[in-house]
Amino acid sequence: MSKSHKKQPALTRNTRKYLETFNCILAEMICDMTYARLTKSISHNFIVQMIPHHKAAIQMSENILKFTSNPDIEQIACNIISEQTKGIEKMERILCCCSRQCNSTEDLCAYQEHMEKHMQKMFDCMRTVEVVNPNDCNFLREMIPHHEGAVALSEIALQYCICEELKPILQSIIASQKQEICQMQELMECLCC
């Protein structure tokens, strides 16, 4: 039998349970980001699409904590839960104020086109992750494109006229998630993912 036709090992019960929850989280995130109620404000639009993105990261982290005994994975998951909970609270606090800052139709169209392109790339990467039995590897493979998506979406928003209160939140997302991506990539190598 050729290498490309080798049978993959059967997924364990734990892996199947983990993936079932992950797929529900991913489907909900895609729906909530895709069908968020958009307005004439880029600041508002970013927030209402990023909050479900952050919520998914929290749920994904809570999911892996049920299945892992790896202290490095536990630490990453707990950090994500803590940081993204704070991020949601900050975005919810400024949403009303930021929603008042409107943008031109031209900027709105350009912004949304870029956002949709990067969102779709993230969704596709997360949907097509190679699944293996160690859930730790599945979590890292899913969370890296999720974080890369947040970085890309934040960098896009910073190119436009957005409310001042939102800018430090975007800069924090970019810095913290780039750092976590590096951590997760290093851990993937250690775990031979």
mmCIF file of C-alpha atoms in Angstrom:
data_model
loop_
_atom_site.group_PDB
_atom_site.id
_atom_site.type_symbol
_atom_site.label_atom_id
_atom_site.label_comp_id
_atom_site.label_asym_id
_atom_site.label_seq_id
_atom_site.Cartn_x
_atom_site.Cartn_y
_atom_site.Cartn_z
ATOM 1 C CA MET A 1 0.000 0.000 0.000
ATOM 2 C CA SER A 2 1.457 3.373 -0.945
ATOM 3 C CA LYS A 3 2.246 5.929 1.750
ATOM 4 C CA SER A 4 -0.588 8.252 0.681
ATOM 5 C CA HIS A 5 -3.105 5.400 1.081
ATOM 6 C CA LYS A 6 -2.053 4.335 4.595
ATOM 7 C CA LYS A 7 -5.018 3.983 6.889
ATOM 8 C CA GLN A 8 -5.129 6.612 9.633
ATOM 9 C CA PRO A 9 -5.473 5.237 13.179
ATOM 10 C CA ALA A 10 -9.035 5.298 14.489
ATOM 11 C CA LEU A 11 -9.906 8.300 16.622
ATOM 12 C CA THR A 12 -10.318 7.590 20.317
ATOM 13 C CA ARG A 13 -13.585 8.256 22.132
ATOM 14 C CA ASN A 14 -12.003 11.286 23.856
ATOM 15 C CA THR A 15 -10.839 12.703 20.541
ATOM 16 C CA ARG A 16 -14.292 12.273 19.027
ATOM 17 C CA LYS A 17 -15.923 13.980 22.044
ATOM 18 C CA TYR A 18 -13.404 16.833 21.913
ATOM 19 C CA LEU A 19 -13.941 17.322 18.163
ATOM 20 C CA GLU A 20 -17.715 17.215 18.448
ATOM 21 C CA THR A 21 -17.627 20.167 20.862
ATOM 22 C CA PHE A 22 -14.996 21.986 18.787
ATOM 23 C CA ASN A 23 -17.097 21.669 15.626
ATOM 24 C CA CYS A 24 -20.128 23.152 17.436
ATOM 25 C CA ILE A 25 -18.011 26.064 18.729
ATOM 26 C CA LEU A 26 -16.581 26.687 15.258
ATOM 27 C CA ALA A 27 -19.998 26.577 13.570
ATOM 28 C CA GLU A 28 -21.421 29.058 16.089
ATOM 29 C CA MET A 29 -18.449 31.408 15.683
ATOM 30 C CA ILE A 30 -18.710 31.332 11.880
ATOM 31 C CA CYS A 31 -22.444 32.055 12.040
ATOM 32 C CA ASP A 32 -22.112 34.873 14.600
ATOM 33 C CA MET A 33 -19.219 36.562 12.779
ATOM 34 C CA THR A 34 -20.770 36.171 9.323
ATOM 35 C CA TYR A 35 -24.223 37.407 10.291
ATOM 36 C CA ALA A 36 -23.256 40.107 12.799
ATOM 37 C CA ARG A 37 -25.429 43.234 12.458
ATOM 38 C CA LEU A 38 -23.155 45.716 10.659
ATOM 39 C CA THR A 39 -23.598 49.494 10.595
ATOM 40 C CA LYS A 40 -21.857 52.489 9.006
ATOM 41 C CA SER A 41 -19.162 52.331 11.695
ATOM 42 C CA ILE A 42 -16.001 50.273 11.187
ATOM 43 C CA SER A 43 -15.384 50.456 14.947
ATOM 44 C CA HIS A 44 -18.813 48.962 15.659
ATOM 45 C CA ASN A 45 -18.427 46.343 12.948
ATOM 46 C CA PHE A 46 -15.043 45.213 14.230
ATOM 47 C CA ILE A 47 -16.349 44.833 17.780
ATOM 48 C CA VAL A 48 -19.500 42.886 16.888
ATOM 49 C CA GLN A 49 -17.447 40.470 14.770
ATOM 50 C CA MET A 50 -14.546 40.152 17.232
ATOM 51 C CA ILE A 51 -16.654 39.445 20.330
ATOM 52 C CA PRO A 52 -17.908 36.078 18.949
ATOM 53 C CA HIS A 53 -14.341 35.371 17.836
ATOM 54 C CA HIS A 54 -13.097 35.898 21.403
ATOM 55 C CA LYS A 55 -16.015 33.867 22.831
ATOM 56 C CA ALA A 56 -15.041 30.950 20.591
ATOM 57 C CA ALA A 57 -11.428 31.088 21.851
ATOM 58 C CA ILE A 58 -12.701 30.927 25.438
ATOM 59 C CA GLN A 59 -14.981 27.963 24.632
ATOM 60 C CA MET A 60 -12.209 26.170 22.719
ATOM 61 C CA SER A 61 -9.899 26.640 25.716
ATOM 62 C CA GLU A 62 -12.542 25.383 28.157
ATOM 63 C CA ASN A 63 -13.011 22.378 25.878
ATOM 64 C CA ILE A 64 -9.327 21.372 25.857
ATOM 65 C CA LEU A 65 -9.113 21.756 29.650
ATOM 66 C CA LYS A 66 -11.550 18.816 29.946
ATOM 67 C CA PHE A 67 -9.190 16.556 27.985
ATOM 68 C CA THR A 68 -5.601 17.626 28.666
ATOM 69 C CA SER A 69 -3.145 16.885 31.457
ATOM 70 C CA ASN A 70 -0.319 18.835 29.792
ATOM 71 C CA PRO A 71 0.638 21.790 32.035
ATOM 72 C CA ASP A 72 1.796 23.901 29.057
ATOM 73 C CA ILE A 73 -1.530 23.426 27.263
ATOM 74 C CA GLU A 74 -3.387 24.157 30.509
ATOM 75 C CA GLN A 75 -1.435 27.393 30.964
ATOM 76 C CA ILE A 76 -2.072 28.530 27.370
ATOM 77 C CA ALA A 77 -5.790 27.718 27.672
ATOM 78 C CA CYS A 78 -6.126 29.526 31.028
ATOM 79 C CA ASN A 79 -4.284 32.586 29.647
ATOM 80 C CA ILE A 80 -6.614 32.668 26.629
ATOM 81 C CA ILE A 81 -9.687 32.460 28.868
ATOM 82 C CA SER A 82 -8.419 35.256 31.114
ATOM 83 C CA GLU A 83 -7.187 37.613 28.359
ATOM 84 C CA GLN A 84 -10.107 37.181 26.006
ATOM 85 C CA THR A 85 -12.678 37.545 28.787
ATOM 86 C CA LYS A 86 -11.071 40.910 29.621
ATOM 87 C CA GLY A 87 -11.012 41.778 25.899
ATOM 88 C CA ILE A 88 -14.749 41.105 25.545
ATOM 89 C CA GLU A 89 -15.495 43.246 28.604
ATOM 90 C CA LYS A 90 -13.447 46.136 27.203
ATOM 91 C CA MET A 91 -15.106 45.917 23.778
ATOM 92 C CA GLU A 92 -18.591 45.748 25.294
ATOM 93 C CA ARG A 93 -17.798 48.827 27.425
ATOM 94 C CA ILE A 94 -16.822 50.968 24.428
ATOM 95 C CA LEU A 95 -19.302 49.596 21.868
ATOM 96 C CA CYS A 96 -21.952 52.313 22.313
ATOM 97 C CA CYS A 97 -19.418 55.154 22.167
ATOM 98 C CA CYS A 98 -17.484 53.659 19.231
ATOM 99 C CA SER A 99 -20.673 52.976 17.251
ATOM 100 C CA ARG A 100 -21.183 56.726 16.882
ATOM 101 C CA GLN A 101 -18.034 57.079 14.719
ATOM 102 C CA CYS A 102 -19.212 56.589 11.124
ATOM 103 C CA ASN A 103 -17.096 55.913 8.051
ATOM 104 C CA SER A 104 -17.480 56.656 4.366
ATOM 105 C CA THR A 105 -19.209 54.099 2.147
ATOM 106 C CA GLU A 106 -15.941 53.634 0.250
ATOM 107 C CA ASP A 107 -14.003 52.828 3.440
ATOM 108 C CA LEU A 108 -16.763 50.559 4.734
ATOM 109 C CA CYS A 109 -16.780 48.536 1.505
ATOM 110 C CA ALA A 110 -12.983 48.241 1.376
ATOM 111 C CA TYR A 111 -12.781 47.311 5.062
ATOM 112 C CA GLN A 112 -15.525 44.686 4.841
ATOM 113 C CA GLU A 113 -14.010 43.152 1.702
ATOM 114 C CA HIS A 114 -10.669 42.700 3.486
ATOM 115 C CA MET A 115 -12.359 41.393 6.626
ATOM 116 C CA GLU A 116 -14.423 38.824 4.746
ATOM 117 C CA LYS A 117 -11.372 37.571 2.850
ATOM 118 C CA HIS A 118 -9.379 37.024 6.060
ATOM 119 C CA MET A 119 -12.355 35.622 7.968
ATOM 120 C CA GLN A 120 -12.942 33.072 5.210
ATOM 121 C CA LYS A 121 -9.265 32.089 5.225
ATOM 122 C CA MET A 122 -9.422 31.581 9.001
ATOM 123 C CA PHE A 123 -12.678 29.585 8.788
ATOM 124 C CA ASP A 124 -11.229 27.358 6.044
ATOM 125 C CA CYS A 125 -7.993 26.717 7.979
ATOM 126 C CA MET A 126 -9.880 25.837 11.153
ATOM 127 C CA ARG A 127 -12.340 23.551 9.332
ATOM 128 C CA THR A 128 -9.610 21.581 7.555
ATOM 129 C CA VAL A 129 -7.151 20.972 10.412
ATOM 130 C CA GLU A 130 -5.610 17.488 10.252
ATOM 131 C CA VAL A 131 -7.149 15.547 13.140
ATOM 132 C CA VAL A 132 -5.009 13.255 15.299
ATOM 133 C CA ASN A 133 -5.525 11.415 18.571
ATOM 134 C CA PRO A 134 -3.657 13.652 20.977
ATOM 135 C CA ASN A 135 -6.204 16.417 21.584
ATOM 136 C CA ASP A 136 -3.352 18.708 22.643
ATOM 137 C CA CYS A 137 -2.148 18.745 19.026
ATOM 138 C CA ASN A 138 -5.680 19.298 17.709
ATOM 139 C CA PHE A 139 -6.125 22.282 20.025
ATOM 140 C CA LEU A 140 -2.846 23.905 18.928
ATOM 141 C CA ARG A 141 -3.566 23.289 15.236
ATOM 142 C CA GLU A 142 -7.006 24.899 15.625
ATOM 143 C CA MET A 143 -5.977 27.800 17.854
ATOM 144 C CA ILE A 144 -3.035 29.007 15.757
ATOM 145 C CA PRO A 145 -5.159 29.965 12.697
ATOM 146 C CA HIS A 146 -7.766 31.378 15.097
ATOM 147 C CA HIS A 147 -5.133 33.684 16.607
ATOM 148 C CA GLU A 148 -3.670 34.499 13.179
ATOM 149 C CA GLY A 149 -7.174 35.547 12.143
ATOM 150 C CA ALA A 150 -7.497 37.919 15.112
ATOM 151 C CA VAL A 151 -4.126 39.498 14.305
ATOM 152 C CA ALA A 152 -5.025 39.986 10.628
ATOM 153 C CA LEU A 153 -8.486 41.418 11.408
ATOM 154 C CA SER A 154 -7.018 43.829 13.987
ATOM 155 C CA GLU A 155 -4.300 44.992 11.579
ATOM 156 C CA ILE A 156 -6.954 45.655 8.913
ATOM 157 C CA ALA A 157 -9.101 47.729 11.297
ATOM 158 C CA LEU A 158 -6.102 49.854 12.322
ATOM 159 C CA GLN A 159 -5.720 51.004 8.699
ATOM 160 C CA TYR A 160 -9.022 52.892 8.922
ATOM 161 C CA CYS A 161 -10.508 55.737 10.920
ATOM 162 C CA ILE A 162 -11.673 54.064 14.125
ATOM 163 C CA CYS A 163 -12.521 55.340 17.588
ATOM 164 C CA GLU A 164 -9.555 56.111 19.833
ATOM 165 C CA GLU A 165 -10.744 53.771 22.598
ATOM 166 C CA LEU A 166 -10.578 50.809 20.223
ATOM 167 C CA LYS A 167 -6.976 51.333 19.081
ATOM 168 C CA PRO A 168 -5.211 50.101 22.265
ATOM 169 C CA ILE A 169 -7.473 47.026 22.309
ATOM 170 C CA LEU A 170 -6.423 46.162 18.731
ATOM 171 C CA GLN A 171 -2.749 46.756 19.534
ATOM 172 C CA SER A 172 -3.082 44.477 22.561
ATOM 173 C CA ILE A 173 -4.754 41.742 20.466
ATOM 174 C CA ILE A 174 -1.924 41.909 17.911
ATOM 175 C CA ALA A 175 0.891 41.835 20.498
ATOM 176 C CA SER A 176 -0.556 39.175 22.815
ATOM 177 C CA GLN A 177 -1.774 36.829 20.105
ATOM 178 C CA LYS A 178 1.466 37.003 18.109
ATOM 179 C CA GLN A 179 3.281 36.029 21.308
ATOM 180 C CA GLU A 180 0.862 33.164 21.951
ATOM 181 C CA ILE A 181 1.221 31.943 18.346
ATOM 182 C CA CYS A 182 4.998 31.647 18.879
ATOM 183 C CA GLN A 183 4.415 29.790 22.155
ATOM 184 C CA MET A 184 1.995 27.380 20.500
ATOM 185 C CA GLN A 185 4.288 26.753 17.519
ATOM 186 C CA GLU A 186 7.168 25.922 19.866
ATOM 187 C CA LEU A 187 4.927 23.603 21.858
ATOM 188 C CA MET A 188 3.779 21.873 18.658
ATOM 189 C CA GLU A 189 7.414 21.055 17.892
ATOM 190 C CA CYS A 190 7.962 19.728 21.417
ATOM 191 C CA LEU A 191 4.875 17.537 21.187
ATOM 192 C CA CYS A 192 5.818 16.393 17.645
ATOM 193 C CA CYS A 193 2.486 17.584 16.280
#
